[in-house]
PDB file of C-alpha atoms in Angstrom:
ATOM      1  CA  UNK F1386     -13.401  -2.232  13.366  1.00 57.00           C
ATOM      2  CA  UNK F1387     -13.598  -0.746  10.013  1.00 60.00           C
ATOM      3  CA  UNK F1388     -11.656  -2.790   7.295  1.00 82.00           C
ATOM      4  CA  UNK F1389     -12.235  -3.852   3.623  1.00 89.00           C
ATOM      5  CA  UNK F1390     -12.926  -7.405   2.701  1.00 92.00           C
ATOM      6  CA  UNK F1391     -11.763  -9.137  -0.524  1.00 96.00           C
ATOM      7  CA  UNK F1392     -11.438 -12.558  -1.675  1.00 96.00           C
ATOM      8  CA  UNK F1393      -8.321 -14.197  -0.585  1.00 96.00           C
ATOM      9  CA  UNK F1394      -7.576 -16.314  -3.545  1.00 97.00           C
ATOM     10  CA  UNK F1395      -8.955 -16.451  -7.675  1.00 97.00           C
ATOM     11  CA  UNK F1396      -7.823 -18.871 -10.360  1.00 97.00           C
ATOM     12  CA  UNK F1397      -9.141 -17.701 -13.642  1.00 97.00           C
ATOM     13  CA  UNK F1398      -7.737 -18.929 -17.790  1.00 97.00           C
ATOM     14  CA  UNK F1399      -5.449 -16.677 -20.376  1.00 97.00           C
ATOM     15  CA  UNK F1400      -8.168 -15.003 -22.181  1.00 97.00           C
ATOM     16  CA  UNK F1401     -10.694 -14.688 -19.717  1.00 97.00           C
ATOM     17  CA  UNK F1402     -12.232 -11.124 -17.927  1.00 97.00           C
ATOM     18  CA  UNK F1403     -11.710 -11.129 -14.189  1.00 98.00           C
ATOM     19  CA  UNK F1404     -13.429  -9.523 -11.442  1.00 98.00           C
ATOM     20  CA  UNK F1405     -12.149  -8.808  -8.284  1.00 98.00           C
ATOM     21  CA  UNK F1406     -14.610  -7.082  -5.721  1.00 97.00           C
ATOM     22  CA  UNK F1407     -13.391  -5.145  -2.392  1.00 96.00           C
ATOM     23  CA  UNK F1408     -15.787  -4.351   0.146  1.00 95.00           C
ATOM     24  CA  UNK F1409     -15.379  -1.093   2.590  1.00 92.00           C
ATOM     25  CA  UNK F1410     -17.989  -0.076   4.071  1.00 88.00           C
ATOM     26  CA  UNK F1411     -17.011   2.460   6.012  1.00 86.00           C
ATOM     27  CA  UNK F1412     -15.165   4.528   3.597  1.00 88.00           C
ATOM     28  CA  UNK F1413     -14.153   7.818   3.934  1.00 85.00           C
ATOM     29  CA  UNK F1414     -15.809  10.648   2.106  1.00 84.00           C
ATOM     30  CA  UNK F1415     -13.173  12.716  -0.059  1.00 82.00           C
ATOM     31  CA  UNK F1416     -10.729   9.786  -0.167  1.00 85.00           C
ATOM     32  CA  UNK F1417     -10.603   8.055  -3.726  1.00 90.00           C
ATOM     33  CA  UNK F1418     -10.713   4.044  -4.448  1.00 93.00           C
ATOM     34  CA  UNK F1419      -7.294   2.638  -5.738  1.00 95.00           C
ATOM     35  CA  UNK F1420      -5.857  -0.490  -7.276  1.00 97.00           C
ATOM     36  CA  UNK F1421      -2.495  -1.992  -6.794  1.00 98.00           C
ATOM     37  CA  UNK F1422      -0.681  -5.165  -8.156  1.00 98.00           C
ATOM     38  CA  UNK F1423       2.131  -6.322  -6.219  1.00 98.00           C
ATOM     39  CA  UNK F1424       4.647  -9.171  -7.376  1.00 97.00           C
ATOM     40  CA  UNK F1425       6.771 -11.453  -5.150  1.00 94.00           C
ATOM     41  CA  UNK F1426       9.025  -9.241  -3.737  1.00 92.00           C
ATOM     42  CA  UNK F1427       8.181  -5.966  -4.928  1.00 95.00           C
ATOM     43  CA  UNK F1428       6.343  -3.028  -4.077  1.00 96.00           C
ATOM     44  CA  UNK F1429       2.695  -2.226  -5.061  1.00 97.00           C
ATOM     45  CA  UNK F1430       2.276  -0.830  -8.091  1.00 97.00           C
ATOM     46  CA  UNK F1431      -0.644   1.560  -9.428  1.00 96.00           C
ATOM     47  CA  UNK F1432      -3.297   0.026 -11.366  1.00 97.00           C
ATOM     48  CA  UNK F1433      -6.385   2.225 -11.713  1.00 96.00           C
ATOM     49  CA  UNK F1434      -8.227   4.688  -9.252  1.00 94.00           C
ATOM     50  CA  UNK F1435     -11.414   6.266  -9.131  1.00 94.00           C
ATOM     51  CA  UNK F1436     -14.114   8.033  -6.941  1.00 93.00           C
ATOM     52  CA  UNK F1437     -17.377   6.783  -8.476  1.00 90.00           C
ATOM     53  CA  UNK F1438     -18.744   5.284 -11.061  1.00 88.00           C
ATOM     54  CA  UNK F1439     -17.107   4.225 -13.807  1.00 95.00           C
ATOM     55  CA  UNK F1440     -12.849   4.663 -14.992  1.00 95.00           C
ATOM     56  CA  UNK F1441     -11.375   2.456 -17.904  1.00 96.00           C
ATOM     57  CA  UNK F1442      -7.592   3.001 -18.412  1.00 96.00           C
ATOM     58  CA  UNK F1443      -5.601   0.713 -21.116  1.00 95.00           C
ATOM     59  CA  UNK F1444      -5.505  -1.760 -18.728  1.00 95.00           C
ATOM     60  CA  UNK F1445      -8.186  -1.833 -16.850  1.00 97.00           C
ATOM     61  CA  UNK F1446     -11.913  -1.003 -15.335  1.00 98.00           C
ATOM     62  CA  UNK F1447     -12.752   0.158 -11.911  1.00 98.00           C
ATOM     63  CA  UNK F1448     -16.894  -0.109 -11.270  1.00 97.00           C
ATOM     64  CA  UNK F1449     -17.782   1.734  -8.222  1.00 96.00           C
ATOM     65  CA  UNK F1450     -21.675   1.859  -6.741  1.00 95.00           C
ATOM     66  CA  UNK F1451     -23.205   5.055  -6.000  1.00 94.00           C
ATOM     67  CA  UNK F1452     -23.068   4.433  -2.505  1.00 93.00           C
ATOM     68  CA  UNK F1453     -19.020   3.723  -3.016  1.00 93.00           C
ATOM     69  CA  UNK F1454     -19.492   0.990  -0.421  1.00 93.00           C
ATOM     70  CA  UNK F1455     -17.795  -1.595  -2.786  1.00 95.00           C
ATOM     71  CA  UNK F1456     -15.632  -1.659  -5.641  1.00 97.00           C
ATOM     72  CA  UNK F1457     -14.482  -3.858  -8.484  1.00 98.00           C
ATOM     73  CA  UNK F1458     -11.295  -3.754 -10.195  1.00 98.00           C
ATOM     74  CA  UNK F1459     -11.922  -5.589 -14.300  1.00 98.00           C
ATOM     75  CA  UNK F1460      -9.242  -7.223 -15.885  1.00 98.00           C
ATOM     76  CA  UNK F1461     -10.482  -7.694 -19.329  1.00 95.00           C
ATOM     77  CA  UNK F1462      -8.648 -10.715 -21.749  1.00 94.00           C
ATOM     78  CA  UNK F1463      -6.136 -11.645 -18.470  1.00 97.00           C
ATOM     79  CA  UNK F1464      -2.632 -13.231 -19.603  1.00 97.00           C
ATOM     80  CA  UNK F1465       0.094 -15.422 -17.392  1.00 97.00           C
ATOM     81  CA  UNK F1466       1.618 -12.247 -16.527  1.00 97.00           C
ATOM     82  CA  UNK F1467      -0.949 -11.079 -14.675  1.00 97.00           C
ATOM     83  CA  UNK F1468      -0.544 -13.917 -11.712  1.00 98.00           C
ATOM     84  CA  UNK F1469      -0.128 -11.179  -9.099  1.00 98.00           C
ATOM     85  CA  UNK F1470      -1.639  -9.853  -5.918  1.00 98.00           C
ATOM     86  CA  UNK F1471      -4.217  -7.148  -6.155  1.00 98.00           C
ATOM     87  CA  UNK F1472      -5.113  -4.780  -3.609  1.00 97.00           C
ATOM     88  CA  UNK F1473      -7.726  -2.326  -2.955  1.00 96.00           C
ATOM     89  CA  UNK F1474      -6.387   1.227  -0.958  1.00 94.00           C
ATOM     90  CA  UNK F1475      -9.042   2.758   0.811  1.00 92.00           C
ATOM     91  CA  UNK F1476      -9.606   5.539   3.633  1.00 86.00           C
ATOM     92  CA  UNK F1477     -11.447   4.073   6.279  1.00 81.00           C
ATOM     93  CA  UNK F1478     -13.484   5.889   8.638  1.00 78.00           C
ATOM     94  CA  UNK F1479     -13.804   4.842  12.194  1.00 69.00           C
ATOM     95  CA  UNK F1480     -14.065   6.062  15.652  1.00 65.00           C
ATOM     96  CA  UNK F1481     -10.272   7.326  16.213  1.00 64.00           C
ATOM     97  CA  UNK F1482     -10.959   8.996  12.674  1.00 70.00           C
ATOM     98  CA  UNK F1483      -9.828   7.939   9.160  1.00 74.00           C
ATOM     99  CA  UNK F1484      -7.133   5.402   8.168  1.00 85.00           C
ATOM    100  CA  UNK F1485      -5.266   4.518   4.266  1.00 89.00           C
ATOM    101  CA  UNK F1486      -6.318   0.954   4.622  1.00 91.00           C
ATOM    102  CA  UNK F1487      -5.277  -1.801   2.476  1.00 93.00           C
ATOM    103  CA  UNK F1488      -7.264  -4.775   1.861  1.00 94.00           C
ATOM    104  CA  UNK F1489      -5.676  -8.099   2.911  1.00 94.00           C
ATOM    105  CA  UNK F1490      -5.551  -8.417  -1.003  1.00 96.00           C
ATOM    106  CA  UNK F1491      -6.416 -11.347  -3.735  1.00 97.00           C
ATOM    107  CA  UNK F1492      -4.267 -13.822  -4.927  1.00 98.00           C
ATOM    108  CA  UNK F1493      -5.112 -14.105  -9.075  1.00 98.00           C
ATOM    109  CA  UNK F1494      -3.604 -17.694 -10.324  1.00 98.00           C
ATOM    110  CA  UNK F1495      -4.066 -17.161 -14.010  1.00 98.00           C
ATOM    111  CA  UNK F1496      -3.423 -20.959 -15.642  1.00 97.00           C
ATOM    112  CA  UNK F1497      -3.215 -21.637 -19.653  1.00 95.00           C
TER     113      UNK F1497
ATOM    114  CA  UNK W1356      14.046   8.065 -14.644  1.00 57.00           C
ATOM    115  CA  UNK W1357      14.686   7.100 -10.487  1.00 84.00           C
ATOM    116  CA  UNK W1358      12.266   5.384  -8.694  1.00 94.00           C
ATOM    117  CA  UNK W1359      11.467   5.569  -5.166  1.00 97.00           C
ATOM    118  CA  UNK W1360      14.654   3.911  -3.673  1.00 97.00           C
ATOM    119  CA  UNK W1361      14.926   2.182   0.000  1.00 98.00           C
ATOM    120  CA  UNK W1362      18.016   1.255   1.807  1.00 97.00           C
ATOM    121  CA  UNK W1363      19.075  -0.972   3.175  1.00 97.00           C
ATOM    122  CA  UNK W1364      17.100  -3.923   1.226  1.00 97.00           C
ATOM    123  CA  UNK W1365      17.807  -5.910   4.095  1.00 97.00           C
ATOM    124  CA  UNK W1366      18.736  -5.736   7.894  1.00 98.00           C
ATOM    125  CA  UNK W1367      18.875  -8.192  10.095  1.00 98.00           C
ATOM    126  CA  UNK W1368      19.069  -7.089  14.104  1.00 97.00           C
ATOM    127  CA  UNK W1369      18.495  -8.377  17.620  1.00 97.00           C
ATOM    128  CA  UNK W1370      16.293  -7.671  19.980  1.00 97.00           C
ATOM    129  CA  UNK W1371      16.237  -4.473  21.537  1.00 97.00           C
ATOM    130  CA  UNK W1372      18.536  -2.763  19.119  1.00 98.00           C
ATOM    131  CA  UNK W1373      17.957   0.409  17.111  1.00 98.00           C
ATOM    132  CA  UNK W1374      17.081   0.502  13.415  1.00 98.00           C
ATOM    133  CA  UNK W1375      17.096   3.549  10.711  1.00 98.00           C
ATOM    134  CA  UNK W1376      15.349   2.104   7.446  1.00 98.00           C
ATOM    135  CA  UNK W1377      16.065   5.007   4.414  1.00 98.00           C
ATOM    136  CA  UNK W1378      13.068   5.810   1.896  1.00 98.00           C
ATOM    137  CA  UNK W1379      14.679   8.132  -1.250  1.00 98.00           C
ATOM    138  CA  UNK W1380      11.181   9.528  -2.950  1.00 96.00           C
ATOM    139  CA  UNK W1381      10.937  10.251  -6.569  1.00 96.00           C
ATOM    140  CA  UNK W1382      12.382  13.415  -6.854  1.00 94.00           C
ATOM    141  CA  UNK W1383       9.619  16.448  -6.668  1.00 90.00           C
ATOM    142  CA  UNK W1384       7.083  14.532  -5.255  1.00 92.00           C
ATOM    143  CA  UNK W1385       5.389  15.980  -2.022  1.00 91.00           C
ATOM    144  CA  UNK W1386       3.729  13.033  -0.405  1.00 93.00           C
ATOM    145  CA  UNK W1387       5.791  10.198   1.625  1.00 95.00           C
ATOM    146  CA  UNK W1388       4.716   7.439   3.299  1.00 95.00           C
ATOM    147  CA  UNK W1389       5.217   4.535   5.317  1.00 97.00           C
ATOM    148  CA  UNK W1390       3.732   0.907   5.001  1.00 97.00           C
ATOM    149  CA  UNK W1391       4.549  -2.080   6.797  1.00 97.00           C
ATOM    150  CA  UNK W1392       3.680  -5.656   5.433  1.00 97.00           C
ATOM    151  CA  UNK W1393       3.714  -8.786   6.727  1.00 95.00           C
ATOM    152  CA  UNK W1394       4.138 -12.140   4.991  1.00 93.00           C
ATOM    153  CA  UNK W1395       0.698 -12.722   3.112  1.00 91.00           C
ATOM    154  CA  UNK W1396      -1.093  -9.770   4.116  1.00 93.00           C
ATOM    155  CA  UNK W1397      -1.896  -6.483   2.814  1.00 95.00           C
ATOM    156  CA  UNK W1398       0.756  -3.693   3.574  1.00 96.00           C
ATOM    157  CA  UNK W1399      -0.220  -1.872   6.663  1.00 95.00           C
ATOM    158  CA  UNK W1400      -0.363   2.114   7.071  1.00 94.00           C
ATOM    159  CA  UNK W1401       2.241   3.627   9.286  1.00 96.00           C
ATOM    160  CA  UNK W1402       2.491   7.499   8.573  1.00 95.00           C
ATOM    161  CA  UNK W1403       2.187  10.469   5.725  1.00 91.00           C
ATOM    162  CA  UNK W1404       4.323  13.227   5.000  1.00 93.00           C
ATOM    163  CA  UNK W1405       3.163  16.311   3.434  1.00 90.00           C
ATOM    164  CA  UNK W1406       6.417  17.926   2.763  1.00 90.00           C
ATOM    165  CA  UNK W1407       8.603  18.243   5.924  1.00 91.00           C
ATOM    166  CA  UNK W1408       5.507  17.390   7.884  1.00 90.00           C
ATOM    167  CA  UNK W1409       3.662  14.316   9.519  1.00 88.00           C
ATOM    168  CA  UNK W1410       0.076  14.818   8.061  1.00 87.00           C
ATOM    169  CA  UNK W1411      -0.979  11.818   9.317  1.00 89.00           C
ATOM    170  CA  UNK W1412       0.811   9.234  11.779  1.00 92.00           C
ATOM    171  CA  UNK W1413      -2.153   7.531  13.221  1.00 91.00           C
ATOM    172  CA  UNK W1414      -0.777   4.127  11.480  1.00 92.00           C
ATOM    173  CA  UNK W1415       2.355   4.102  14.086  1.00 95.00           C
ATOM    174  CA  UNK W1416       1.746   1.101  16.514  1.00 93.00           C
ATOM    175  CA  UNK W1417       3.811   2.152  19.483  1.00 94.00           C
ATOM    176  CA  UNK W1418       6.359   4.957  20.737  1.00 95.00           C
ATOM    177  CA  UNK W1419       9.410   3.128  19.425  1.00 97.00           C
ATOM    178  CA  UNK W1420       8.453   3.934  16.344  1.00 97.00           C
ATOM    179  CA  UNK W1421       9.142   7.751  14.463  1.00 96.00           C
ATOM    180  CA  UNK W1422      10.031   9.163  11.295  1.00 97.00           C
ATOM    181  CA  UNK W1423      10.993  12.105   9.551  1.00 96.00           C
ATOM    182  CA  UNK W1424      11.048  14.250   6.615  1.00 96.00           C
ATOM    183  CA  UNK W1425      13.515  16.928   7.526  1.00 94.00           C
ATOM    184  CA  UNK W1426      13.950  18.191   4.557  1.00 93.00           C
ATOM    185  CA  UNK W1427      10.661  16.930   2.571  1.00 91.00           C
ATOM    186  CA  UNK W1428      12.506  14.685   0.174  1.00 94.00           C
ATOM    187  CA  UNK W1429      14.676  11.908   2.001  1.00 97.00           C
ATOM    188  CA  UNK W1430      12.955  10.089   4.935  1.00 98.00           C
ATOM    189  CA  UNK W1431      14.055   8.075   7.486  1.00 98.00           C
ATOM    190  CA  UNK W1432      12.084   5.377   9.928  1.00 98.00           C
ATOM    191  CA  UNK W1433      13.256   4.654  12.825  1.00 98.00           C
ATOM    192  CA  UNK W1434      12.740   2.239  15.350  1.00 98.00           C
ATOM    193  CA  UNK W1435      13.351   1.558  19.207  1.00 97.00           C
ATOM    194  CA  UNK W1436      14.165  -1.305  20.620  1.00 97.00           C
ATOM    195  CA  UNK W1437      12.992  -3.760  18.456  1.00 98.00           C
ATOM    196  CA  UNK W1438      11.022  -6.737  19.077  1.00 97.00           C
ATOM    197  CA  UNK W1439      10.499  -9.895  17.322  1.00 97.00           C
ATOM    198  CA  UNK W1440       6.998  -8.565  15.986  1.00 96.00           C
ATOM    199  CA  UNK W1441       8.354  -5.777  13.968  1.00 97.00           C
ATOM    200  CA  UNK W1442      10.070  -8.567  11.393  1.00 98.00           C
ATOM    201  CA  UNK W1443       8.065  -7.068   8.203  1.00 98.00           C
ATOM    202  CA  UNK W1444       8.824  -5.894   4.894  1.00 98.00           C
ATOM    203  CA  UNK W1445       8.743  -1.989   5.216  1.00 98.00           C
ATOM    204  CA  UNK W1446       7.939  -0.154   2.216  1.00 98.00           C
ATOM    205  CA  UNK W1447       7.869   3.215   1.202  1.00 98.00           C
ATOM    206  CA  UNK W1448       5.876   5.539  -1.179  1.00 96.00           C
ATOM    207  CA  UNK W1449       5.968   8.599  -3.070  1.00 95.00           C
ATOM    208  CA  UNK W1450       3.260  10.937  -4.803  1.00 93.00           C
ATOM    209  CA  UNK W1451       2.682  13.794  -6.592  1.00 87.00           C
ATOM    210  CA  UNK W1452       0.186  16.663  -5.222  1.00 72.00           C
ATOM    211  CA  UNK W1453      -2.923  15.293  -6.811  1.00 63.00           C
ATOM    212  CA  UNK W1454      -5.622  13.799  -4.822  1.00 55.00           C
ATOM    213  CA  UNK W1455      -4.907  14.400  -1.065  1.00 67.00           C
ATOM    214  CA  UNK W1456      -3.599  11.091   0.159  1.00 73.00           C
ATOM    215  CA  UNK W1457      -4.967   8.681  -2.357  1.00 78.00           C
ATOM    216  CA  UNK W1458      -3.165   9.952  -4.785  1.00 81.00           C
ATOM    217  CA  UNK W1459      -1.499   7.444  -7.026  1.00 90.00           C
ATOM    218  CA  UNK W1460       1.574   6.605  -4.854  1.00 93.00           C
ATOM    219  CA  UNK W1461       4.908   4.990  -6.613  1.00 95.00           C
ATOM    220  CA  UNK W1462       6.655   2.426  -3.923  1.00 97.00           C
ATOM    221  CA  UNK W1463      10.068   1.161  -3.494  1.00 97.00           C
ATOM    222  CA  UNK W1464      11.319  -2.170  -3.218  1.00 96.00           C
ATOM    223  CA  UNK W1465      10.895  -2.174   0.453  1.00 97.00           C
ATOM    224  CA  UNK W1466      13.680  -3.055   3.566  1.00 98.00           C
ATOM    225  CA  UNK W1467      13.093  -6.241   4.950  1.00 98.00           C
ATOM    226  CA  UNK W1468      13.488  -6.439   8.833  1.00 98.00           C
ATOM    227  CA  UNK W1469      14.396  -9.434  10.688  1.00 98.00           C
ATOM    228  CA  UNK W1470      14.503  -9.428  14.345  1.00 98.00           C
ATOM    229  CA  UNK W1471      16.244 -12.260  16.062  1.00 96.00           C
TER     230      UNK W1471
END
């Protein structure tokens, strides 16, 4: 079953860079990589996307291997406000063809 | 300016009934679609609009569930006799014609269902 894999949980310090990996390795060809942040009871919202390599926006990176069979969202200087969930959107491919697939998404506990 | 707007925010039902969950998009925006998320997990792909059309519904577990785009702004889900297992938050999406379906997508607030 094709899925993508991050870490369930992170605790990280005000100040400090985090990095938060998603795995997928079976994604889809023409589909791009996005990030989402989602607070308690709200939707998703856009963080940063890319296709390969390397994107920096104001606030934040998205490192993605040639093969595009990972991806790591960067969080540079994090603050309290970032506690959030963060997400990785993917198209997956698989037998039945090719799915927008979310990953099960990491918790970020920023402390001060 | 407007957001992509859901009604209701909440609806609680029985078992067996029929629901209609509302998804208003961000007005001008082609793309639509449909997540469902359960508590602690990542939201769940249910279907993409295209405009008035279902470009993808591969994410729809079961017949009792459909949804359309009549128009190719407004879009309503609807589903069957409900079951205890649909209880979710269901959100919706909006994007601009960009990047095919990974575009950057704008959500609402999301309907919460509860099934009793």
């Amino acid at each position: 079953l094709a899925k993508t894999t991050q870490p369930i949980s992170m605790d990280s310090y005000e100040g400090q860079e985090v990095n938060i990996t998603c795995s997928h390795n079976n994604i889809a060809t023409n589909d791009y990589i996005t990030w989402y942040q989602q607070f308690p009871s709200q939707g998703p919202r856009f963080i940063i996307q890319g296709y390969k390599t390397k994107v920096t926006n104001e606030v934040a990176s998205l490192f993605i291997p040639a093969d595009r069979k990972s991806s790591t969202l960067s969080l540079p200087r994090v603050s309290l406000s970032d506690t959030a969930v963060y997400y990785c959107l993917v198209g997956l491919s698989n037998n039945a063809g090719n799915m927008l697939t979310f990953g099960g998404g990491t918790r970020l506990m920023v402390k001060p | 300016g407007a957001g992509v707007s859901q009604t209701p925010s909440n609806k609680v039902t029985e078992k067996g009934k029929y629901v209609e969950l509302r998804c208003d998009p961000i007005s001008g925006h082609t793309a639509l679609y449909w997540y469902r998320q359960s508590l602690g997990q990542g939201p769940e792909f249910l279907i993409y609009f295209q405009g008035t059309g279902a470009a993808d519904d591969s994410g729809l577990p079961n017949d009792r569930f459909f949804a359309v785009r009549p128009e190719g702004s407004v879009s309503t889900l609807k589903i069957q006799r409900t079951e205890r297992g649909d209880s979710a938050v269901y959100l919706c999406a909006s994007s601009k014609v960009g990047q095919g379906r990974t575009n950057e997508q704008f959500f609402g607030p999301g309907t919460r269902l509860t099934v009793l």
